[in-house]
Tab-separated table of C-alpha atoms and ligand atoms in Angstrom:
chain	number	residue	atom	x	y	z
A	1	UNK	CA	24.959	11.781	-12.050
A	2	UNK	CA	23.765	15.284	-11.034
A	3	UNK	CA	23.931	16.794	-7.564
A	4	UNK	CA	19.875	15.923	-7.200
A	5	UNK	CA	20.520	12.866	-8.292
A	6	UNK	CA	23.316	11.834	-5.786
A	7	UNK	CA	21.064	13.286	-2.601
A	8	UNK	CA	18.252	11.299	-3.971
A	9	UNK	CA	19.555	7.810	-4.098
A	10	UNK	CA	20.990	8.617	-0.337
A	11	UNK	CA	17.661	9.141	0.206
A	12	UNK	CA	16.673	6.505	-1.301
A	13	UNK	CA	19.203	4.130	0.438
A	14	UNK	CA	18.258	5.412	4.014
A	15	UNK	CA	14.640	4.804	2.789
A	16	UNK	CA	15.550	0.528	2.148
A	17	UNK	CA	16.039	0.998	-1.558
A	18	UNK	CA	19.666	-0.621	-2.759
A	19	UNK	CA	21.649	0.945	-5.972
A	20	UNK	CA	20.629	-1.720	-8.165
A	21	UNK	CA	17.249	-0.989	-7.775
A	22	UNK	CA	17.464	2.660	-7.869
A	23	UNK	CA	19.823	3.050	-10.817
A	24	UNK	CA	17.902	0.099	-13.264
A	25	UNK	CA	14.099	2.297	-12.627
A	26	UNK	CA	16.619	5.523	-12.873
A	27	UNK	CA	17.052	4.503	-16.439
A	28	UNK	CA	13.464	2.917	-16.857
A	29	UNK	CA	12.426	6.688	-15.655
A	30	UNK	CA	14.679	8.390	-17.959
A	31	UNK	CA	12.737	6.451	-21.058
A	32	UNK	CA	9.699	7.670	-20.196
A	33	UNK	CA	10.333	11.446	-20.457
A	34	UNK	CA	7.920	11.764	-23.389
A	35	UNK	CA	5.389	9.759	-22.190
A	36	UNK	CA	5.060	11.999	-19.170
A	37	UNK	CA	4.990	15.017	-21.096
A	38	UNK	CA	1.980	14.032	-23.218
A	39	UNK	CA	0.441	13.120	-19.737
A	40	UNK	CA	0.834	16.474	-18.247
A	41	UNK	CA	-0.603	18.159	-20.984
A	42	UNK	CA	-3.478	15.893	-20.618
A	43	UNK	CA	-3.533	17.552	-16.678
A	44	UNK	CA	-3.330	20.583	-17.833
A	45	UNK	CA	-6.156	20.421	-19.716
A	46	UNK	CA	-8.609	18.973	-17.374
A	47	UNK	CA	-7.180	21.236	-14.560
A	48	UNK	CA	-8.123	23.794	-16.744
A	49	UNK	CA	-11.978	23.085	-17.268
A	50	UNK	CA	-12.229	21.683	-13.137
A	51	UNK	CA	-10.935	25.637	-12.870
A	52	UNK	CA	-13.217	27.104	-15.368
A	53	UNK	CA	-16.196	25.242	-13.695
A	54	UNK	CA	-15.530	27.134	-10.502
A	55	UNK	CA	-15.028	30.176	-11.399
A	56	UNK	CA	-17.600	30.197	-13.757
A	57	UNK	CA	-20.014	28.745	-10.849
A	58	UNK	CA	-18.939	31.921	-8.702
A	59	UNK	CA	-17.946	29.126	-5.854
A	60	UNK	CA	-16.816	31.241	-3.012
A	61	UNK	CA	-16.258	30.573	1.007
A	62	UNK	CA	-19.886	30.850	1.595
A	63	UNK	CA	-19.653	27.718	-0.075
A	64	UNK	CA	-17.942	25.948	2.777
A	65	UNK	CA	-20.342	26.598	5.808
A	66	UNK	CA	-21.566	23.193	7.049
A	67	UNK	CA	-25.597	22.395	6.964
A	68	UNK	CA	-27.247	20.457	9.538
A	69	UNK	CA	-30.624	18.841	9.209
A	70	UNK	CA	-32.657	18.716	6.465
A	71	UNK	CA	-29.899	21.022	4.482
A	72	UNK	CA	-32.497	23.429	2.627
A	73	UNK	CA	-30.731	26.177	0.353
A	74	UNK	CA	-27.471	24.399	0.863
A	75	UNK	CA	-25.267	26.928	-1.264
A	76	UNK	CA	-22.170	24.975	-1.174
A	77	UNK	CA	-23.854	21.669	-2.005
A	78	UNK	CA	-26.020	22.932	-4.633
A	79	UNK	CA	-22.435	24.932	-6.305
A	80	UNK	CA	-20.601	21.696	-6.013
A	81	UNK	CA	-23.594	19.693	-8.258
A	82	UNK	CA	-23.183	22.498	-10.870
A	83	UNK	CA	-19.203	22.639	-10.652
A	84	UNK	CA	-19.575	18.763	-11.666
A	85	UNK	CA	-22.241	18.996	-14.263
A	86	UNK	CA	-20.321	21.609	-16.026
A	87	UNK	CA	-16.651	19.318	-15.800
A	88	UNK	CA	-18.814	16.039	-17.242
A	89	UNK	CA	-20.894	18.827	-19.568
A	90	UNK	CA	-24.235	17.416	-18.429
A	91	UNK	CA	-27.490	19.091	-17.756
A	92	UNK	CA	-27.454	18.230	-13.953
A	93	UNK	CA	-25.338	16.142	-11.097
A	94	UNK	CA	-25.601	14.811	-8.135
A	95	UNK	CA	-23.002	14.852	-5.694
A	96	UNK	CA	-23.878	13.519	-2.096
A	97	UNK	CA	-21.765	12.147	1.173
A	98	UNK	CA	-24.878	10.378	1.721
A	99	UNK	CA	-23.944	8.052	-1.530
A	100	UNK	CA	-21.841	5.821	0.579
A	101	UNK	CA	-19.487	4.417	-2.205
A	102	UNK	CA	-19.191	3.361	-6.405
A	103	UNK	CA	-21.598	0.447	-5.484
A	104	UNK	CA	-23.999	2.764	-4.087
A	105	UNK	CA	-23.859	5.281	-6.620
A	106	UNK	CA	-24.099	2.648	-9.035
A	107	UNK	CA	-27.135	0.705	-7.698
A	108	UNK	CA	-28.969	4.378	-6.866
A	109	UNK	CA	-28.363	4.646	-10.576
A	110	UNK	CA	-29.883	1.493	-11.545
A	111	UNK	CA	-32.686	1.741	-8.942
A	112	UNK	CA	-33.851	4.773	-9.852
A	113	UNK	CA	-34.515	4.316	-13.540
A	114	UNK	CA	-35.590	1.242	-13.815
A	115	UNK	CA	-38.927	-0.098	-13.477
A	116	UNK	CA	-41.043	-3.342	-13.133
A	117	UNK	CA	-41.191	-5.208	-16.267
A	118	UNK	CA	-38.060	-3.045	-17.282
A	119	UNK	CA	-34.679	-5.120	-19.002
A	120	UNK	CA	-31.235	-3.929	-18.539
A	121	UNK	CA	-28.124	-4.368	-20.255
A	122	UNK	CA	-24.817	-5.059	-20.422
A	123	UNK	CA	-23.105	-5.222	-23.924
A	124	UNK	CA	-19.565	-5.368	-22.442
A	125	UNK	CA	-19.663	-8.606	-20.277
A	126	UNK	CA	-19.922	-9.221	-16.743
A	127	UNK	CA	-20.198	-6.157	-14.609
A	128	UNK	CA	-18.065	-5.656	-11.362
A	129	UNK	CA	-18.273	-8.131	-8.992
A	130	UNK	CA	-20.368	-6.082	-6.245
A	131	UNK	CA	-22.826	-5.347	-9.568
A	132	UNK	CA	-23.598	-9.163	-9.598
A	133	UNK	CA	-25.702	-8.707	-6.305
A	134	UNK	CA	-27.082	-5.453	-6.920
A	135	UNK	CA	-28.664	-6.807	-10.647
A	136	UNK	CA	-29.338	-10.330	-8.480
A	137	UNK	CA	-27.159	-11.901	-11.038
A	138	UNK	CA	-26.317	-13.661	-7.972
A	139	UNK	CA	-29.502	-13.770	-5.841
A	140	UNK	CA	-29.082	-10.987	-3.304
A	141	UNK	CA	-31.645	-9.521	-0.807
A	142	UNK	CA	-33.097	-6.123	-2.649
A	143	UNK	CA	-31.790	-6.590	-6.082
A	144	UNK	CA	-32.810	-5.582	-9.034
A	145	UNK	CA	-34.313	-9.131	-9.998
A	146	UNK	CA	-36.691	-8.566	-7.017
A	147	UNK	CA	-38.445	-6.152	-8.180
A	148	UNK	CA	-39.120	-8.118	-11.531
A	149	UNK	CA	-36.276	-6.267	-13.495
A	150	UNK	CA	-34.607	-8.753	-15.918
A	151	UNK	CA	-31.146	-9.125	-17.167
A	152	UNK	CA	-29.480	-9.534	-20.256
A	153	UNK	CA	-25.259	-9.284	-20.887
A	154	UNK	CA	-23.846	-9.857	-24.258
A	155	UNK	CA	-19.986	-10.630	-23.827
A	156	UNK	CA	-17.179	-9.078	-25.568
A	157	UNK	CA	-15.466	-10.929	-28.122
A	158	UNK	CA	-12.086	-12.785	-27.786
A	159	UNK	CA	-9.949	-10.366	-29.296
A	160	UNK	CA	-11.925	-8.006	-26.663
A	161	UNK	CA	-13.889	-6.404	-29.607
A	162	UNK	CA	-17.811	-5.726	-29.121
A	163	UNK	CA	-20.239	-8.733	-30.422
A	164	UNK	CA	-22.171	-6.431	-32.621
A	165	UNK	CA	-24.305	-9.421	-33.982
A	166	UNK	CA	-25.209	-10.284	-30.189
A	167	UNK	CA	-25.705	-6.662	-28.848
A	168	UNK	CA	-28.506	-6.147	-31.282
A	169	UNK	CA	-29.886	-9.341	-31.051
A	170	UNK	CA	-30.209	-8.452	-27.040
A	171	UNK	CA	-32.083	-5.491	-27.672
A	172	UNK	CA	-35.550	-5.688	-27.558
A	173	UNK	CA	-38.707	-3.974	-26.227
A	174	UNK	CA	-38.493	-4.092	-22.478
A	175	UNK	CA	-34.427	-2.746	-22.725
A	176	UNK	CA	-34.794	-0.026	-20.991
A	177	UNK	CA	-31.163	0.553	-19.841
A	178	UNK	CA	-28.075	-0.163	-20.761
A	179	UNK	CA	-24.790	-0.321	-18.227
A	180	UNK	CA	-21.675	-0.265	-19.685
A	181	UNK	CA	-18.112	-0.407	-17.492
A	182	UNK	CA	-15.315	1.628	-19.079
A	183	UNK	CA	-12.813	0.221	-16.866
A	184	UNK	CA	-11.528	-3.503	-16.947
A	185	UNK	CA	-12.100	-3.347	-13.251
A	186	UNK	CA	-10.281	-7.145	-12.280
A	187	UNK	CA	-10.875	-8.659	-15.036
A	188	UNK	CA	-8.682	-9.278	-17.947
A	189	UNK	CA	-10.586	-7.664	-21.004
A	190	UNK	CA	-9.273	-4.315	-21.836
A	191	UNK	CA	-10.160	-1.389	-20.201
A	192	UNK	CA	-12.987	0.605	-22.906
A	193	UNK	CA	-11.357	4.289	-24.521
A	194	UNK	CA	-14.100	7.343	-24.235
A	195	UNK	CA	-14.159	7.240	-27.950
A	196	UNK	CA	-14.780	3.420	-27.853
A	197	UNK	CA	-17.709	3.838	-25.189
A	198	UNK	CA	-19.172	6.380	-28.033
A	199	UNK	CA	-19.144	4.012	-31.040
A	200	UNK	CA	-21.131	1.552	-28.682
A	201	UNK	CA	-23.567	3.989	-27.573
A	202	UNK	CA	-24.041	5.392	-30.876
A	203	UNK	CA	-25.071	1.904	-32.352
A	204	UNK	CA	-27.061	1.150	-29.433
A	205	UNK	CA	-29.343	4.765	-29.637
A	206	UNK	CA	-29.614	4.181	-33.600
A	207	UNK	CA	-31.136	0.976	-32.708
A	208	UNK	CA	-33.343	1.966	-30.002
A	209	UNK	CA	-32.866	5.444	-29.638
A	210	UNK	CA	-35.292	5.596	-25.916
A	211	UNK	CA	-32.817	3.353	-24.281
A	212	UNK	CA	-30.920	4.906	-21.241
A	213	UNK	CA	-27.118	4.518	-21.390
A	214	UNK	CA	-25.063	4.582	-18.224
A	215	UNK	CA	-21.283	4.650	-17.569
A	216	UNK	CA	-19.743	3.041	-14.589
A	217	UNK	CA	-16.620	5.496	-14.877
A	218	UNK	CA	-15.142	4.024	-12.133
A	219	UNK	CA	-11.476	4.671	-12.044
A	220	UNK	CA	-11.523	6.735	-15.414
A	221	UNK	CA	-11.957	10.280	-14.360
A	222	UNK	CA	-9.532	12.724	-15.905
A	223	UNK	CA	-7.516	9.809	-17.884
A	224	UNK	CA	-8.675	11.332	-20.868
A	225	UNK	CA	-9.025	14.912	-22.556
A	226	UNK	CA	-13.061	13.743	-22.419
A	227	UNK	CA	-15.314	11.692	-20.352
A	228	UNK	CA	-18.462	9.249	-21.362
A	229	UNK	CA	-20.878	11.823	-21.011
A	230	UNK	CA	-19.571	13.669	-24.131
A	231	UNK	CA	-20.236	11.042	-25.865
A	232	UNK	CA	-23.771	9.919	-25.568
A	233	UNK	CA	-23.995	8.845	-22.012
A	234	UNK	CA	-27.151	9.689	-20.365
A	235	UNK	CA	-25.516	9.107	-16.771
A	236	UNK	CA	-21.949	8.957	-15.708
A	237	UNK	CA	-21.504	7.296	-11.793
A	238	UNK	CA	-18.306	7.235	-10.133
A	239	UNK	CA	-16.801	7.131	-6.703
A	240	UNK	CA	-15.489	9.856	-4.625
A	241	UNK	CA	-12.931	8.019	-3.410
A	242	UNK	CA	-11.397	7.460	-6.255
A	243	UNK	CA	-9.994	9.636	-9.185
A	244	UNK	CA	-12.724	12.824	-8.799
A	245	UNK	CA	-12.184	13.046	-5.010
A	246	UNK	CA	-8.854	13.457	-5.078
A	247	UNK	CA	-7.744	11.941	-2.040
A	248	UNK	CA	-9.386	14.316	-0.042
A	249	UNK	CA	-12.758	13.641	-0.086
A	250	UNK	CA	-13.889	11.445	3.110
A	251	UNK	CA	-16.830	9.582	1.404
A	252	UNK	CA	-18.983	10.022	-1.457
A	253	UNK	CA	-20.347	9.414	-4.834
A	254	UNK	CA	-21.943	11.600	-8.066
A	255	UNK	CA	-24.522	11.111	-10.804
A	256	UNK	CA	-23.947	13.280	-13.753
A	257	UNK	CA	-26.481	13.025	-16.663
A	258	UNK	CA	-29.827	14.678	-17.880
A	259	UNK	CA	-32.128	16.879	-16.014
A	260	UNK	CA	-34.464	13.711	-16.241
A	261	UNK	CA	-31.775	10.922	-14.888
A	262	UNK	CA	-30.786	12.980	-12.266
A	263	UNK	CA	-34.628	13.773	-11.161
A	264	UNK	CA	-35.341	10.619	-10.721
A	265	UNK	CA	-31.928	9.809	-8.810
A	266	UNK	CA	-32.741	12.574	-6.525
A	267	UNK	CA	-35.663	11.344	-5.759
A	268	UNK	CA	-34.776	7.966	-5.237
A	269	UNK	CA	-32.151	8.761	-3.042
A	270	UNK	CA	-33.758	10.637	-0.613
A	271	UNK	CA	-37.664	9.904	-1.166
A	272	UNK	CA	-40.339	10.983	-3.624
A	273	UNK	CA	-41.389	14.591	-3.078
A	274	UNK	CA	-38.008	15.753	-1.786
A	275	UNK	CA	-35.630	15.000	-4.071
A	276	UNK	CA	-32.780	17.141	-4.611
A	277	UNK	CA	-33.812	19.762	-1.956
A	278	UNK	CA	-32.526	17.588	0.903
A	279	UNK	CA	-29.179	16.669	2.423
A	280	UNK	CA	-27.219	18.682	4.936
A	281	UNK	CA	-23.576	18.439	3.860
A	282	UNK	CA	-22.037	18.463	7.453
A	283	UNK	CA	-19.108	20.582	6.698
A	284	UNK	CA	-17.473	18.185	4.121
A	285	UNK	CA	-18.039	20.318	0.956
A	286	UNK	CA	-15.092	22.051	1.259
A	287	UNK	CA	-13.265	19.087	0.944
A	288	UNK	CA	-15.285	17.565	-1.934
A	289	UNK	CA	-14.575	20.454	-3.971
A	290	UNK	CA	-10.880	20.971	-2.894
A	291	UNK	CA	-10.638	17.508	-3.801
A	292	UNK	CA	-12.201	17.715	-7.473
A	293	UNK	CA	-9.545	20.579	-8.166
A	294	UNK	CA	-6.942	18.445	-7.146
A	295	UNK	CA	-8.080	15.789	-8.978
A	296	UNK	CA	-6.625	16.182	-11.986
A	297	UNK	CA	-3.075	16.637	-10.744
A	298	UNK	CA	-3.515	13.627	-8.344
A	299	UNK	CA	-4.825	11.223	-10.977
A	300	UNK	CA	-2.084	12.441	-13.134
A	301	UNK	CA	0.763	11.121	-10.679
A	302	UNK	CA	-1.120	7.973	-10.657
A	303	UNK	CA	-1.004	7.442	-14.201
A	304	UNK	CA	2.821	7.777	-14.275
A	305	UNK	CA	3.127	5.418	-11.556
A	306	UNK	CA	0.925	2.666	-13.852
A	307	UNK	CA	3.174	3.465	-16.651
A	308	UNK	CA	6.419	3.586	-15.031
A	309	UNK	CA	5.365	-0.054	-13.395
A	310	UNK	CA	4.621	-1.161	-16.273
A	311	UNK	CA	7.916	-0.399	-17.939
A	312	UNK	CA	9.648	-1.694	-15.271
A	313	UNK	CA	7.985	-5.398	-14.711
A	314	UNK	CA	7.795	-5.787	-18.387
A	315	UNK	CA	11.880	-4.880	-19.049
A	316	UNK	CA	12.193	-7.599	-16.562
A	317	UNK	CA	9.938	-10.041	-18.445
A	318	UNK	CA	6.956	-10.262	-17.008
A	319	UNK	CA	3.418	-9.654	-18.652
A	320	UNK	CA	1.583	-6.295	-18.041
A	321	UNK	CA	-1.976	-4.923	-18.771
A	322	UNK	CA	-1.741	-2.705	-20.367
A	323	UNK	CA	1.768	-3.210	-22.148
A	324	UNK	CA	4.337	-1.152	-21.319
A	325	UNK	CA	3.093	1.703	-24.275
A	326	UNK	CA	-0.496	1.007	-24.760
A	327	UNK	CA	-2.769	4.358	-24.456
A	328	UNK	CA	-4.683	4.391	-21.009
A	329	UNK	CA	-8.289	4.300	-20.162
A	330	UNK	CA	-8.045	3.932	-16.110
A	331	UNK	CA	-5.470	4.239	-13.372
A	332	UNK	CA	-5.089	0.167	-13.123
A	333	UNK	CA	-1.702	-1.671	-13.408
A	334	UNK	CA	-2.045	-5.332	-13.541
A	335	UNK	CA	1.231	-7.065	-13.174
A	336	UNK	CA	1.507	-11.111	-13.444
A	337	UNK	CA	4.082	-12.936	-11.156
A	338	UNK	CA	2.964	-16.527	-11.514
A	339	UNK	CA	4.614	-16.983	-8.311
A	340	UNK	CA	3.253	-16.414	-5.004
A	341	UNK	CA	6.180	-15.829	-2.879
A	342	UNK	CA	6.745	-12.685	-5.663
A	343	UNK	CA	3.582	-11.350	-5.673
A	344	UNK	CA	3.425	-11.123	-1.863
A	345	UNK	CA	6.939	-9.257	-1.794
A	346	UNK	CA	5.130	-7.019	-4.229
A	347	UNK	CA	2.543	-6.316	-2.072
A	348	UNK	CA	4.942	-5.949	1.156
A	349	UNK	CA	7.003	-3.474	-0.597
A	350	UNK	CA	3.590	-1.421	-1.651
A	351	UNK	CA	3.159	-1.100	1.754
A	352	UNK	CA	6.178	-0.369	3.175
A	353	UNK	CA	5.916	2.576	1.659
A	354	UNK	CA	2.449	3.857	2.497
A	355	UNK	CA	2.477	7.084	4.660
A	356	UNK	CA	0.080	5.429	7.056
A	357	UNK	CA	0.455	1.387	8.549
A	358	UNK	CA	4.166	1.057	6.531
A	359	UNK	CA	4.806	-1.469	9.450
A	360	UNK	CA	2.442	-3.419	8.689
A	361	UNK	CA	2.956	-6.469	6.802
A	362	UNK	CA	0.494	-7.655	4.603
A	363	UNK	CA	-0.774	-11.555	4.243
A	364	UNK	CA	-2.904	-13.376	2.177
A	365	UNK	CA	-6.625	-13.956	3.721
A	366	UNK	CA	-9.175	-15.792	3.345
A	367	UNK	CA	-11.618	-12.911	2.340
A	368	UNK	CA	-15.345	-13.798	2.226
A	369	UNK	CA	-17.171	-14.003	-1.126
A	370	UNK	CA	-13.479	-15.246	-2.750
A	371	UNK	CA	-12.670	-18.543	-4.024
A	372	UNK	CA	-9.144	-18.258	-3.480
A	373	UNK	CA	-6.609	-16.477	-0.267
A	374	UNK	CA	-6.656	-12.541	-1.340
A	375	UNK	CA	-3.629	-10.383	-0.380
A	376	UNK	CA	-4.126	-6.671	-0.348
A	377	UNK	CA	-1.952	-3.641	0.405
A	378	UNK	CA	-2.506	-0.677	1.140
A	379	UNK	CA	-1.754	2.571	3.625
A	380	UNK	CA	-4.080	4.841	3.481
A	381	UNK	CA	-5.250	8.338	5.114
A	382	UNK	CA	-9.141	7.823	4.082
A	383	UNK	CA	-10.185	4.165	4.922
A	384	UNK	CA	-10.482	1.995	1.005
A	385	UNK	CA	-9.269	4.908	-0.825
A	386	UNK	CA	-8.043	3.009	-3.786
A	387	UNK	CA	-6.777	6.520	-5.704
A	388	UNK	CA	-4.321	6.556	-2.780
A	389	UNK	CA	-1.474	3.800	-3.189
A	390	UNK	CA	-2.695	0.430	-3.416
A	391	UNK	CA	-2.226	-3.014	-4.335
A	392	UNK	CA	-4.260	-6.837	-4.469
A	393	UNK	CA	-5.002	-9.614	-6.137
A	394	UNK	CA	-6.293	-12.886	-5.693
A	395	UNK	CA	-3.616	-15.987	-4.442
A	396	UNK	CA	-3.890	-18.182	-7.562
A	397	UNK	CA	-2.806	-18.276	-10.960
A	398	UNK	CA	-1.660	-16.128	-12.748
A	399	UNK	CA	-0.548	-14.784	-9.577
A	400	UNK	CA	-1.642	-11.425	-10.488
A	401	UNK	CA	-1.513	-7.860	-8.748
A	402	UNK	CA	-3.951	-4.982	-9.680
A	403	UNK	CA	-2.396	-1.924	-8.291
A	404	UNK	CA	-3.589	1.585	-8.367
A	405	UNK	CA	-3.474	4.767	-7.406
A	406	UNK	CA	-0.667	7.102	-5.471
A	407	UNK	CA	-1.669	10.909	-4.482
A	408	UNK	CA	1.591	12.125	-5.787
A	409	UNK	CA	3.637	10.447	-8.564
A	410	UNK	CA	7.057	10.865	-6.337
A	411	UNK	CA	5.116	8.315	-4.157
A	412	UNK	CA	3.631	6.262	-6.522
A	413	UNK	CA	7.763	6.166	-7.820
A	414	UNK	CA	8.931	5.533	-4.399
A	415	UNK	CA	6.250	2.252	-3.727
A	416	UNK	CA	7.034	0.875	-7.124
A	417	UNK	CA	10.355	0.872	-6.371
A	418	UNK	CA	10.115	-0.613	-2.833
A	419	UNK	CA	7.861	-3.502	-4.716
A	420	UNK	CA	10.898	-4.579	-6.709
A	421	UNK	CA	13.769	-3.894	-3.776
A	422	UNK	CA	11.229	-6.481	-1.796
A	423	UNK	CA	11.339	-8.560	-4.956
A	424	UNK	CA	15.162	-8.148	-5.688
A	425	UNK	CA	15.851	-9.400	-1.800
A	426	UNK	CA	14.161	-12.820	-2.582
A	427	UNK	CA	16.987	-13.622	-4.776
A	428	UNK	CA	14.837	-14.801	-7.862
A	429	UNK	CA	15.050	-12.031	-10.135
A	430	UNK	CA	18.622	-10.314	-11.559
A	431	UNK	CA	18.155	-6.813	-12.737
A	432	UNK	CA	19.984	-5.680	-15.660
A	433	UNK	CA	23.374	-4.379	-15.372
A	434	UNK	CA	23.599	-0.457	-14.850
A	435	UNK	CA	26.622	1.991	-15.205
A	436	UNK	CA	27.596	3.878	-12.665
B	501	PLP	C1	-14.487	0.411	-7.399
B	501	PLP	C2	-15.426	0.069	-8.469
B	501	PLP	C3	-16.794	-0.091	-8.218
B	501	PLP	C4	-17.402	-0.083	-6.845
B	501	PLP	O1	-16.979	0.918	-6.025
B	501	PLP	P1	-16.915	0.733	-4.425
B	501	PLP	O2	-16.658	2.096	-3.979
B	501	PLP	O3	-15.809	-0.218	-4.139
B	501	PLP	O4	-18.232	0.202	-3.986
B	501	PLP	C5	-17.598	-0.347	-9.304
B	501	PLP	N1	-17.119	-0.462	-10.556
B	501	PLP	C6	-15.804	-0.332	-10.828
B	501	PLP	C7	-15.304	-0.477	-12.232
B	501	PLP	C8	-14.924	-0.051	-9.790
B	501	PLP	O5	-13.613	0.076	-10.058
């Protein structure tokens, strides 16, 4: 053991981690060096273009001046929209505080293409669960199915595969959009590639080629070298919250797509006749945008925490998704416990180590709209973040945690490895033996 080394697992100790735990996920970590690697160049790559996007925008500290009211000529807003269509390589974006989360964005996306009479789609199963209400899958005041908007979903096969046969049996003449989720979200299906989400619209457009296609790229930003909208997509949503906000944007959602998508988002958004034109920013562009260029770097640290978890709860036996050296799509780590009283020392060990509310101690609740006690985790400078350290599930078998995000991966490293000291103390799992 190095000099580093031996200051770090004092650290360590002083911080509630014991040897045993620090020297088996030393030797998890030291497997992982190539792994890692690959990931960084990935990082490199997309800080590169997030980089090239503002300077080739010109964005400058003009950019930062709060608006007020209406927000005419809004420099910095209207640099920001073009920063983002240029990373996603789309004609046009929209990128507003005033989109109040993913649902949001996601719904203003729906709502503003579709029409009366109009069908939508979803070739890859059942949408997240906040979707359900917003399509009136489940009957919901405002939905979709309100407005006379059917609804068609076509699941994916067993073996997670797409049901070719049944996705062009779906399509027919009122299909006028199609919504397809790359990530898994909490369900169990595997999370969808960029390249996979191009096959599917590829088949889809050669079928009916006037069909819209949207992404719900929740969770997904800057996993990959490319995103959906090289690909075929026609509109890309996402949160700001999550990966593209880096952790420092307060609120938010974007739209990227074609000039015509984003028209009629704009206009939907804030009312016919205005459009894009409106929206005083408030003063929180410069955080958006600082945000976006740390994005890369932020989602990359979260990334090696999912992998690094997953190495370690799978060594130990348990099952992982994705496995311990599957490629990944999203920043999601589920882990299955089958035992509550291990799954809540996961969670208490999550956030023990959060920089904000690490006193707290987390319990299962009975959350509304759940069928089953939820427990959740999480410590977090911007209220929900979910690309900042966080972990939850639902209180019934398998007993399984979805855990996410970290801003840096020495954090993400650090909460991982308080999960298992807070699952080592209950006495029900032996780690393998480690030298000294
Ligand atoms: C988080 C998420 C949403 C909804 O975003 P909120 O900000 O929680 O409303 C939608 N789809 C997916 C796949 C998500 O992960």
């Amino acid at each position: 053991m190095n000099e580093e080394q031996q200051i770090l697992e004092q650290y360590y100790e002083s911080m509630g981690i014991s040897r045993p735990v620090f020297r088996f996920c030393s030797q998890i970590e030291e497997r992982l060096k190539e792994r890692f690697a690959q990931i960084d160049a990935i990082t490199e790559c997309n800080q590169m273009k997030v980089l090239g996007a503002m300077r080739k925008n010109r964005l400058s500290e003009a950019c930062f001046a709060p608006t007020t009211g209406y927000g005419y000529n809004d420099i910095g807003r209207e640099t920001l929209e073009k920063i983002y269509a240029d990373v996603f390589k789309t004609e046009d974006a929209l990128v507003r505080p005033q989109i109040t989360c993913g649902t949001h964005a996601l719904a203003l996306a729906l709502m503003s293409q579709l029409r009366p009479g109009d069908e939508l789609l979803s070739p890859v199963g059942k949408p997240y669960d906040t979707l359900e209400e917003v399509i009136g899958i489940r009957p919901s005041n405002g939905s979709l199915a309100e407005y006379g908007i059917s609804y068609r979903q076509v699941d994916l096969l067993p073996d997670g595969g797409f049901d070719w046969d049944g996705i062009e049996a779906a399509l027919n003449d009122k299909t006028r959009m199609v919504t397809i989720q790359r990530s898994k979200g909490y369900a169990s299906r595997p999370t969808l590639s960029v390249e996979r989400i191009g096959e599917l619209i590829t088949f889809i457009k050669e079928r009916k080629p006037d069909v819209l296609c949207m992404v719900d790229n929740c969770y997904g930003e800057f996993v990959e070298l490319t995103e959906p909208s090289e690909v075929g997509a026609d509109l890309v949503v996402g949160s700001l919250i999550k990966n593209p906000g880096g952790g420092l944007a307060p609120i938010g959602g974007y739209l990227c797509g074609t000039k015509e998508c984003i028209e009629r988002a704009a206009y939907r958004l804030t009312s016919p006749g205005l459009g894009k034109e409106v929206g005083a920013t408030l003063g929180v562009t410069s955080t958006l945008t600082q945000g976006l260029f740390l994005a890369p770097t932020v989602v990359k640290g979260a990334l090696k925490g999912a992998i690094f978890a997953a190495n370690i709860y799978e060594t130990l036996g348990y099952t992982v998704i994705p496995d311990s050296r599957e490629s990944r799509h999203d920043i999601i780590q589920e882990v299955e416990f089958h035992d509550p009283q291990l799954m809540t020392a996961f969670c208490e060990g999550i956030q023990a180590a959060a920089p904000v509310d690490s006193f707290v101690r987390p319990e299962p609740w009975d959350m509304p709209g759940y069928d089953s006690q939820v427990i959740m985790a999480a410590g977090a400078f911007v209220s929900g973040s979910s690309i900042e350290l966080s972990a939850d599930g639902p209180m019934k078998e398998p007993f399984a945690v979805y855990f996410q995000g970290g801003l840096t991966w020495e954090h993400a490293k650090y909460g991982i490895m308080m999960s298992l000291q807070k699952i080592y103390e209950t006495g029900k799992v032996r780690l393998p033996e480690t030298e000294d």
